[in-house]
CSV table of C-alpha atoms in Angstrom, one decimal:
chain,number,residue,atom,x,y,z
A,242,ILE,CA,0.0,0.0,0.0
A,243,ASN,CA,1.8,3.1,-1.2
A,244,ASN,CA,1.3,6.8,-1.4
A,245,VAL,CA,-2.3,7.1,-0.2
A,246,SER,CA,-3.8,9.4,2.4
A,247,LEU,CA,-5.2,6.5,4.4
A,248,GLY,CA,-3.7,3.0,4.2
A,249,ILE,CA,-6.3,0.9,6.1
A,250,ASN,CA,-9.7,2.1,7.3
A,251,PHE,CA,-11.8,-0.1,9.7
A,252,THR,CA,-15.3,1.5,9.9
A,253,GLU,CA,-17.9,-0.2,12.1
A,254,SER,CA,-16.2,-3.5,11.4
A,255,GLN,CA,-15.1,-6.3,13.8
A,256,ASN,CA,-12.6,-9.1,14.1
A,257,ASN,CA,-10.5,-8.3,10.9
A,258,LEU,CA,-6.9,-9.3,10.6
A,259,ILE,CA,-4.4,-7.5,8.3
A,260,GLN,CA,-1.0,-9.2,8.3
A,261,ASP,CA,2.4,-9.0,6.6
A,262,CYS,CA,1.7,-5.8,4.7
A,263,ASN,CA,4.0,-2.8,3.8
A,264,ILE,CA,2.4,0.7,4.0
A,265,SER,CA,4.5,3.6,2.9
A,266,GLN,CA,4.1,7.3,2.2
A,267,SER,CA,0.7,7.4,3.8
A,268,THR,CA,-0.7,10.3,5.9
A,269,THR,CA,-2.3,7.8,8.2
A,270,ASP,CA,-1.4,4.1,8.0
A,271,ALA,CA,-4.4,2.7,9.7
A,272,VAL,CA,-7.5,4.0,11.5
A,273,ALA,CA,-10.4,2.2,13.3
A,274,SER,CA,-13.7,3.9,14.1
A,275,SER,CA,-16.9,2.6,15.5
A,276,SER,CA,-19.8,3.7,17.7
A,277,THR,CA,-20.0,0.2,19.1
A,278,TYR,CA,-17.1,-1.8,20.7
A,279,THR,CA,-15.0,-3.4,17.9
A,280,ASN,CA,-11.7,-5.1,17.8
A,281,ASN,CA,-9.4,-5.4,14.8
A,282,THR,CA,-5.8,-6.5,14.5
A,283,LEU,CA,-2.6,-5.5,12.6
A,284,LEU,CA,0.0,-8.2,12.5
A,285,ASN,CA,3.6,-7.6,11.3
A,286,LEU,CA,3.0,-4.4,9.4
A,287,THR,CA,5.9,-2.5,8.0
A,288,SER,CA,4.9,1.2,8.2
A,289,ALA,CA,5.6,4.5,9.9
A,290,GLU,CA,3.1,3.3,12.6
A,291,SER,CA,0.7,6.3,12.4
A,292,TYR,CA,-2.3,4.5,13.8
A,293,SER,CA,-5.4,5.9,15.5
A,294,SER,CA,-8.6,4.7,17.0
A,295,LEU,CA,-11.9,6.7,17.3
A,296,GLY,CA,-15.0,6.2,19.3
A,297,ASN,CA,-15.3,2.7,20.8
A,298,ALA,CA,-13.0,1.0,18.3
A,299,SER,CA,-9.8,-0.7,19.4
A,300,LEU,CA,-6.8,-1.7,17.3
A,301,LYS,CA,-4.4,-4.5,18.3
A,302,ILE,CA,-0.8,-4.3,17.1
A,303,LYS,CA,0.8,-7.7,17.0
A,304,GLU,CA,4.3,-9.0,16.2
A,305,TYR,CA,5.7,-12.4,15.3
A,306,LEU,CA,8.0,-14.1,17.8
A,307,PHE,CA,9.8,-17.3,16.7
A,308,VAL,CA,10.9,-19.8,19.4
A,309,ASN,CA,13.6,-22.3,18.7
A,310,ALA,CA,13.0,-25.3,21.0
A,311,THR,CA,15.8,-27.8,21.5
A,312,TYR,CA,16.8,-30.5,24.0
A,313,ASN,CA,20.0,-32.2,25.1
A,314,SER,CA,22.7,-31.5,22.5
A,315,ASN,CA,20.7,-28.9,20.5
A,316,LEU,CA,18.4,-31.5,19.0
A,317,PRO,CA,15.2,-29.9,17.7
A,318,LEU,CA,12.2,-30.6,19.9
A,319,PRO,CA,8.9,-31.3,17.9
A,320,ASN,CA,5.4,-31.2,19.3
A,321,ALA,CA,6.3,-29.1,22.3
A,322,ASN,CA,3.9,-26.4,23.6
A,323,VAL,CA,5.1,-22.8,23.5
A,324,SER,CA,3.0,-20.1,25.2
A,325,GLY,CA,3.2,-16.4,25.5
A,326,TYR,CA,1.7,-14.8,28.6
A,327,PHE,CA,1.3,-11.1,29.5
A,328,ASN,CA,3.8,-10.4,32.3
A,329,SER,CA,1.4,-7.9,33.9
A,330,SER,CA,-1.5,-10.3,34.3
A,331,GLY,CA,-0.3,-13.8,33.6
A,332,VAL,CA,-3.1,-14.2,31.0
A,333,LEU,CA,-2.3,-16.3,28.0
A,334,ASP,CA,-1.9,-14.2,24.8
A,335,TYR,CA,-1.0,-17.0,22.2
A,336,SER,CA,0.3,-20.5,22.1
A,337,ALA,CA,1.5,-22.9,19.4
A,338,LEU,CA,3.1,-26.3,19.0
A,339,THR,CA,6.6,-26.6,17.6
A,340,TRP,CA,7.1,-28.0,14.1
A,341,ALA,CA,9.4,-30.9,13.3
A,342,SER,CA,12.2,-28.4,13.1
A,343,GLY,CA,11.6,-27.4,16.7
A,344,ILE,CA,10.4,-23.9,15.7
A,345,ALA,CA,7.1,-22.4,16.9
A,346,GLU,CA,5.6,-19.2,15.6
A,347,LEU,CA,3.8,-16.9,18.2
A,348,GLN,CA,1.6,-13.9,17.3
A,349,LEU,CA,1.8,-11.7,20.3
A,350,THR,CA,0.1,-8.4,21.2
A,351,GLU,CA,2.6,-5.5,21.6
A,352,ARG,CA,0.0,-2.8,22.2
A,353,ILE,CA,-3.7,-1.9,22.0
A,354,ILE,CA,-4.8,1.5,20.6
A,355,SER,CA,-8.3,2.7,21.8
A,356,ASN,CA,-9.9,6.1,21.9
A,357,LEU,CA,-6.7,7.8,20.9
A,358,SER,CA,-4.8,6.2,23.8
A,359,THR,CA,-2.1,3.4,23.7
A,360,ASN,CA,-1.8,0.6,26.2
A,361,TYR,CA,1.4,-1.4,25.9
A,362,THR,CA,0.8,-5.0,26.8
A,363,THR,CA,4.4,-6.3,26.6
A,364,PRO,CA,6.7,-7.6,28.1
A,365,HIS,CA,5.7,-11.3,27.8
A,366,ASN,CA,6.7,-14.5,29.6
A,367,ILE,CA,7.5,-17.2,27.0
A,368,THR,CA,7.2,-20.7,28.4
A,369,LEU,CA,8.3,-24.0,26.7
A,370,SER,CA,6.6,-27.1,28.0
A,371,TYR,CA,6.9,-30.7,27.0
A,372,SER,CA,5.3,-33.8,28.5
A,373,SER,CA,7.8,-36.6,28.3
A,374,SER,CA,7.8,-40.1,29.7
A,375,THR,CA,9.5,-38.8,32.8
A,376,GLY,CA,7.0,-36.0,33.4
A,377,LEU,CA,6.3,-32.4,32.5
A,378,LEU,CA,9.4,-30.3,31.6
A,379,THR,CA,9.4,-26.5,31.4
A,380,ASN,CA,11.7,-23.6,30.6
A,381,SER,CA,10.8,-19.9,30.3
A,382,THR,CA,12.2,-16.4,29.6
A,383,SER,CA,10.9,-12.9,29.2
A,384,ILE,CA,10.9,-10.6,26.2
A,385,ASN,CA,9.8,-7.1,25.4
A,386,LEU,CA,8.2,-6.9,21.9
A,387,THR,CA,8.6,-3.1,21.7
A,388,THR,CA,12.4,-3.3,21.9
A,389,ASP,CA,12.9,-6.8,20.4
A,390,GLN,CA,10.6,-6.9,17.4
A,391,GLY,CA,11.3,-9.8,14.9
A,392,SER,CA,13.3,-11.7,17.4
A,393,THR,CA,14.0,-15.4,17.6
A,394,ILE,CA,14.6,-16.8,21.1
A,395,ASN,CA,16.1,-20.1,22.1
A,396,LEU,CA,14.7,-22.3,24.9
A,397,SER,CA,16.1,-25.7,25.8
A,398,LEU,CA,15.1,-28.7,27.9
A,399,SER,CA,17.0,-31.7,29.3
A,400,ILE,CA,15.3,-35.0,28.5
A,401,ASP,CA,16.4,-38.3,29.9
A,402,CYS,CA,16.4,-40.4,26.7
A,403,THR,CA,18.5,-42.3,24.2
A,404,ALA,CA,19.0,-40.9,20.6
A,405,PRO,CA,18.3,-43.6,18.1
A,406,GLY,CA,21.0,-44.5,15.6
A,407,ASP,CA,22.4,-47.3,13.4
A,408,ASN,CA,23.3,-50.6,15.1
A,409,LEU,CA,22.2,-49.3,18.5
A,410,ASN,CA,21.8,-51.9,21.2
A,411,LEU,CA,18.4,-51.5,22.9
A,412,ASN,CA,18.6,-53.5,26.1
A,413,GLY,CA,16.8,-53.0,29.5
A,414,ALA,CA,14.4,-50.0,29.9
A,415,VAL,CA,15.0,-47.6,27.0
A,416,SER,CA,13.2,-44.4,26.3
A,417,LEU,CA,14.0,-43.1,22.7
A,418,CYS,CA,14.2,-39.4,22.1
A,419,PRO,CA,11.7,-37.2,20.4
A,420,GLY,CA,12.1,-36.4,16.7
A,421,SER,CA,13.0,-38.1,13.4
A,422,PHE,CA,16.2,-40.3,13.3
A,423,ILE,CA,17.8,-42.5,10.7
A,424,ALA,CA,18.2,-45.7,12.7
A,425,ARG,CA,18.9,-49.0,11.0
A,426,ASN,CA,19.5,-52.5,12.4
A,427,MET,CA,19.0,-51.6,16.0
A,428,VAL,CA,19.3,-54.8,18.1
A,429,ILE,CA,17.5,-56.2,21.1
A,430,ASN,CA,19.2,-59.3,22.5
A,431,THR,CA,18.5,-59.1,26.2
A,432,ASN,CA,15.4,-60.5,28.0
A,433,LEU,CA,12.9,-58.2,29.7
A,434,THR,CA,13.7,-55.3,27.4
A,435,ASN,CA,11.2,-52.4,27.3
A,436,VAL,CA,11.6,-49.8,24.5
A,437,THR,CA,9.3,-46.8,24.6
A,438,CYS,CA,9.2,-44.1,22.0
A,439,ASP,CA,8.5,-40.4,22.9
A,440,ASN,CA,7.2,-38.8,19.6
A,441,THR,CA,9.9,-40.8,17.9
A,442,ILE,CA,10.0,-41.5,14.2
A,443,LEU,CA,12.6,-44.1,13.1
A,444,LEU,CA,13.7,-43.9,9.4
A,445,GLY,CA,15.3,-46.6,7.2
A,446,ASP,CA,16.6,-46.9,3.7
A,447,TYR,CA,14.1,-49.5,2.4
A,448,ASP,CA,16.9,-52.2,2.4
A,449,SER,CA,17.5,-52.4,6.2
A,450,ASN,CA,15.7,-53.7,9.2
A,451,GLY,CA,14.4,-51.3,11.9
A,452,ILE,CA,14.6,-53.3,15.1
A,453,ILE,CA,16.1,-56.8,15.3
A,454,ILE,CA,15.0,-59.0,18.1
A,455,ASN,CA,17.6,-61.7,18.4
A,456,GLY,CA,16.9,-64.5,20.9
A,457,ALA,CA,15.3,-62.2,23.6
A,458,SER,CA,12.1,-63.0,25.4
A,459,ASN,CA,9.6,-60.8,27.2
A,460,VAL,CA,10.3,-57.8,25.0
A,461,SER,CA,8.0,-54.8,24.7
A,462,ILE,CA,8.1,-52.0,22.0
A,463,SER,CA,5.7,-49.1,22.5
A,464,ASP,CA,4.6,-46.0,20.7
A,465,CYS,CA,7.2,-46.1,17.9
A,466,GLU,CA,6.7,-45.1,14.3
A,467,LEU,CA,8.9,-46.9,11.9
A,468,ARG,CA,9.1,-45.8,8.2
A,469,ASN,CA,10.9,-47.0,5.1
A,470,TYR,CA,12.3,-50.3,6.3
A,471,TYR,CA,12.5,-53.6,4.5
A,472,LEU,CA,11.4,-55.2,7.7
A,473,ALA,CA,10.4,-52.8,10.5
A,474,ILE,CA,10.7,-55.6,13.2
A,475,ASN,CA,12.7,-58.7,12.4
A,476,VAL,CA,12.7,-61.5,14.9
A,477,PHE,CA,15.4,-64.2,15.0
A,478,ASN,CA,15.6,-67.2,17.3
A,479,PHE,CA,12.0,-66.7,18.1
A,480,SER,CA,11.4,-65.0,21.4
A,481,LEU,CA,9.0,-66.6,23.9
A,482,TYR,CA,7.1,-63.3,24.1
A,483,PHE,CA,7.2,-59.9,22.6
A,484,ASP,CA,4.6,-57.1,22.6
A,485,LEU,CA,4.2,-54.3,20.1
A,486,ASN,CA,2.0,-51.3,21.1
A,487,GLY,CA,1.2,-48.0,19.4
């Protein structure tokens, strides 16, 4: 939107979202006006920030915040919850789950403009939480969107787990780490082995085995997703008992 007297005009309208726009050379970038109580949002606008609100209209100004969630040795943490809370009240502003890359995108409220006044709603508390087989794990930090717009923050957790890999021995009680791993020909050769996956995806090369059970009895494998294997589970010297769940 370029070289206009008024970039965006919300008149008697409600619950509109304008995002990722560039407004330049405008006398007024955005204005909201209403005789009734209305609420509209501008997200990630590039402009001179000449905003105004008239009557009973309010205008939320939001910014993106990207959170890089990792665990242990900087492994990306998928399917973790990331929440942004207003520091002043503890009320939740926005939450999202991390992608396979461990990144989550939050859309957080930096300020609210109403009746020609501005209320800054940042700083925010950013909390990373993950429910693992050992319990709920959390980490948090604080950020001010007014001074740190467009930021990416890093939050990390420590998870008691084993990272899958080629030819790994899986014996005893084993909790495999979250995420996607190339892991071929892993071996179970000990009785009473219990393997539990925690949002774990095991990947093969179509020619290899996933998990080889060799002469072991009373084996349990739970909640694992195995992809692209010749044989996902290969049993030698047939076990007296094994259990596959999930």
